[in-house]
Amino acid sequence: MARTLSVAGIGGLVVLLSAPMVFGQVKRTVLQQTDLSVAGREVVTVRADIPAGGSAGLHTHPGDEISYVLEGSLELIVDGASRTYKAGEALHVPAGKVHDAKAIGGPVVVIANYVIEKGKPATTPVKGAQRAR
């Protein structure tokens, strides 16, 4: 059963049993959310679908993101530096880093794992910031 992410003020991470949420131009579908063996930590595994030319918008994560590009080519922009990842490549974004991701040349599918403090939102948009490109 797929679940979706929604950011809530009081509860932190709220999981809804419905259709995937669209944040920026990315459709994120929660595949798994489970506690880790480290107290107070969980991992949220998400399928992120980005349409051709679409982007996630500037955002952060409260813990590390470890992702795998399943389909397409993804431009990742962190600290003003851009790198392209193709299908079959993995990437890491450290906790708290403001970053953006863009689909290049076609749609992109990414499987993302967010290792976060339990109850925190997996993804937070950066308000008032310019797009990183």
XYZ file of C-alpha atoms in Angstrom:
133
model
C 0.000 0.000 0.000
C 1.479 3.361 -1.029
C 1.339 6.240 1.441
C 2.090 9.896 0.904
C 3.972 12.685 2.676
C 2.380 15.837 3.929
C 4.051 18.443 6.103
C 2.022 19.383 9.186
C 2.773 22.073 11.733
C 2.097 20.113 14.913
C 2.715 16.493 14.020
C 5.827 16.907 11.881
C 5.393 14.046 9.476
C 1.829 13.082 8.674
C 1.259 10.034 6.532
C -1.952 10.017 4.537
C -3.498 6.928 3.026
C -4.276 8.356 -0.412
C -2.762 9.582 -3.689
C 0.875 10.723 -3.888
C 1.722 14.314 -2.912
C 3.175 16.763 -5.409
C 5.872 19.067 -3.981
C 7.371 21.452 -6.499
C 7.081 19.435 -9.695
C 7.873 16.121 -8.034
C 5.359 13.409 -7.211
C 6.613 11.591 -4.104
C 5.137 8.220 -3.156
C 6.122 6.748 0.205
C 7.111 3.107 -0.311
C 8.156 2.405 3.275
C 8.500 4.181 6.592
C 10.113 2.184 9.362
C 12.014 2.563 12.612
C 15.750 1.908 12.603
C 17.795 0.060 15.205
C 19.092 3.483 16.322
C 16.669 4.876 18.926
C 14.589 7.808 17.694
C 15.550 7.343 14.035
C 13.576 6.111 11.055
C 14.045 5.692 7.334
C 11.498 6.889 4.824
C 11.838 5.314 1.359
C 10.205 7.335 -1.411
C 9.706 7.000 -5.149
C 10.135 10.458 -6.688
C 8.799 11.015 -10.203
C 10.014 14.217 -11.895
C 8.503 15.148 -15.287
C 10.805 16.140 -18.176
C 12.198 19.605 -17.420
C 10.645 19.532 -13.947
C 12.447 20.290 -10.720
C 12.027 19.636 -7.014
C 12.619 23.255 -6.034
C 15.029 24.253 -3.298
C 14.550 22.088 -0.230
C 16.311 20.374 2.687
C 16.078 17.134 4.658
C 16.632 16.823 8.435
C 18.815 13.767 7.863
C 20.903 12.268 5.090
C 19.364 11.452 1.716
C 20.726 8.370 -0.021
C 19.172 7.967 -3.470
C 19.343 5.831 -6.593
C 18.394 7.075 -10.068
C 16.147 4.372 -11.475
C 15.282 6.067 -14.794
C 16.511 9.138 -16.696
C 19.137 11.782 -15.935
C 19.013 13.971 -12.839
C 20.853 17.243 -12.327
C 21.584 17.744 -8.621
C 22.580 21.235 -7.462
C 24.140 21.534 -3.988
C 26.004 24.648 -2.781
C 25.947 26.050 -6.329
C 27.740 22.992 -7.743
C 25.900 20.921 -10.328
C 26.376 17.238 -11.082
C 24.399 14.944 -13.356
C 23.462 11.421 -12.284
C 22.206 8.870 -14.802
C 20.067 5.772 -14.370
C 21.992 3.236 -12.310
C 23.918 5.822 -10.270
C 23.524 6.618 -6.576
C 23.898 9.919 -4.761
C 24.155 11.293 -1.230
C 22.978 14.659 0.108
C 24.109 15.459 3.669
C 21.539 16.523 6.269
C 20.439 20.150 6.119
C 22.028 20.952 2.736
C 19.846 23.187 0.565
C 19.590 21.538 -2.847
C 17.521 21.185 -5.995
C 17.066 18.355 -8.474
C 16.002 18.655 -12.116
C 15.020 16.119 -14.778
C 17.254 16.489 -17.839
C 16.208 15.294 -21.297
C 13.165 13.373 -20.121
C 11.333 12.186 -17.024
C 13.285 10.896 -14.028
C 12.464 8.288 -11.386
C 14.508 8.289 -8.168
C 14.281 5.951 -5.182
C 15.213 8.097 -2.174
C 15.939 7.023 1.391
C 15.743 9.680 4.092
C 17.409 8.703 7.385
C 15.768 11.108 9.812
C 14.767 11.750 13.391
C 11.424 10.072 13.970
C 8.486 12.430 13.500
C 10.353 15.068 11.463
C 9.173 15.926 7.942
C 11.326 14.124 5.363
C 11.383 17.137 3.011
C 11.048 20.850 3.757
C 10.837 23.494 1.013
C 13.147 26.487 1.362
C 10.900 29.528 1.344
C 11.998 32.768 -0.285
C 15.136 31.219 -1.808
C 16.039 31.539 -5.463
C 16.133 28.394 -7.570
C 19.702 27.063 -7.539
C 20.311 27.644 -11.240
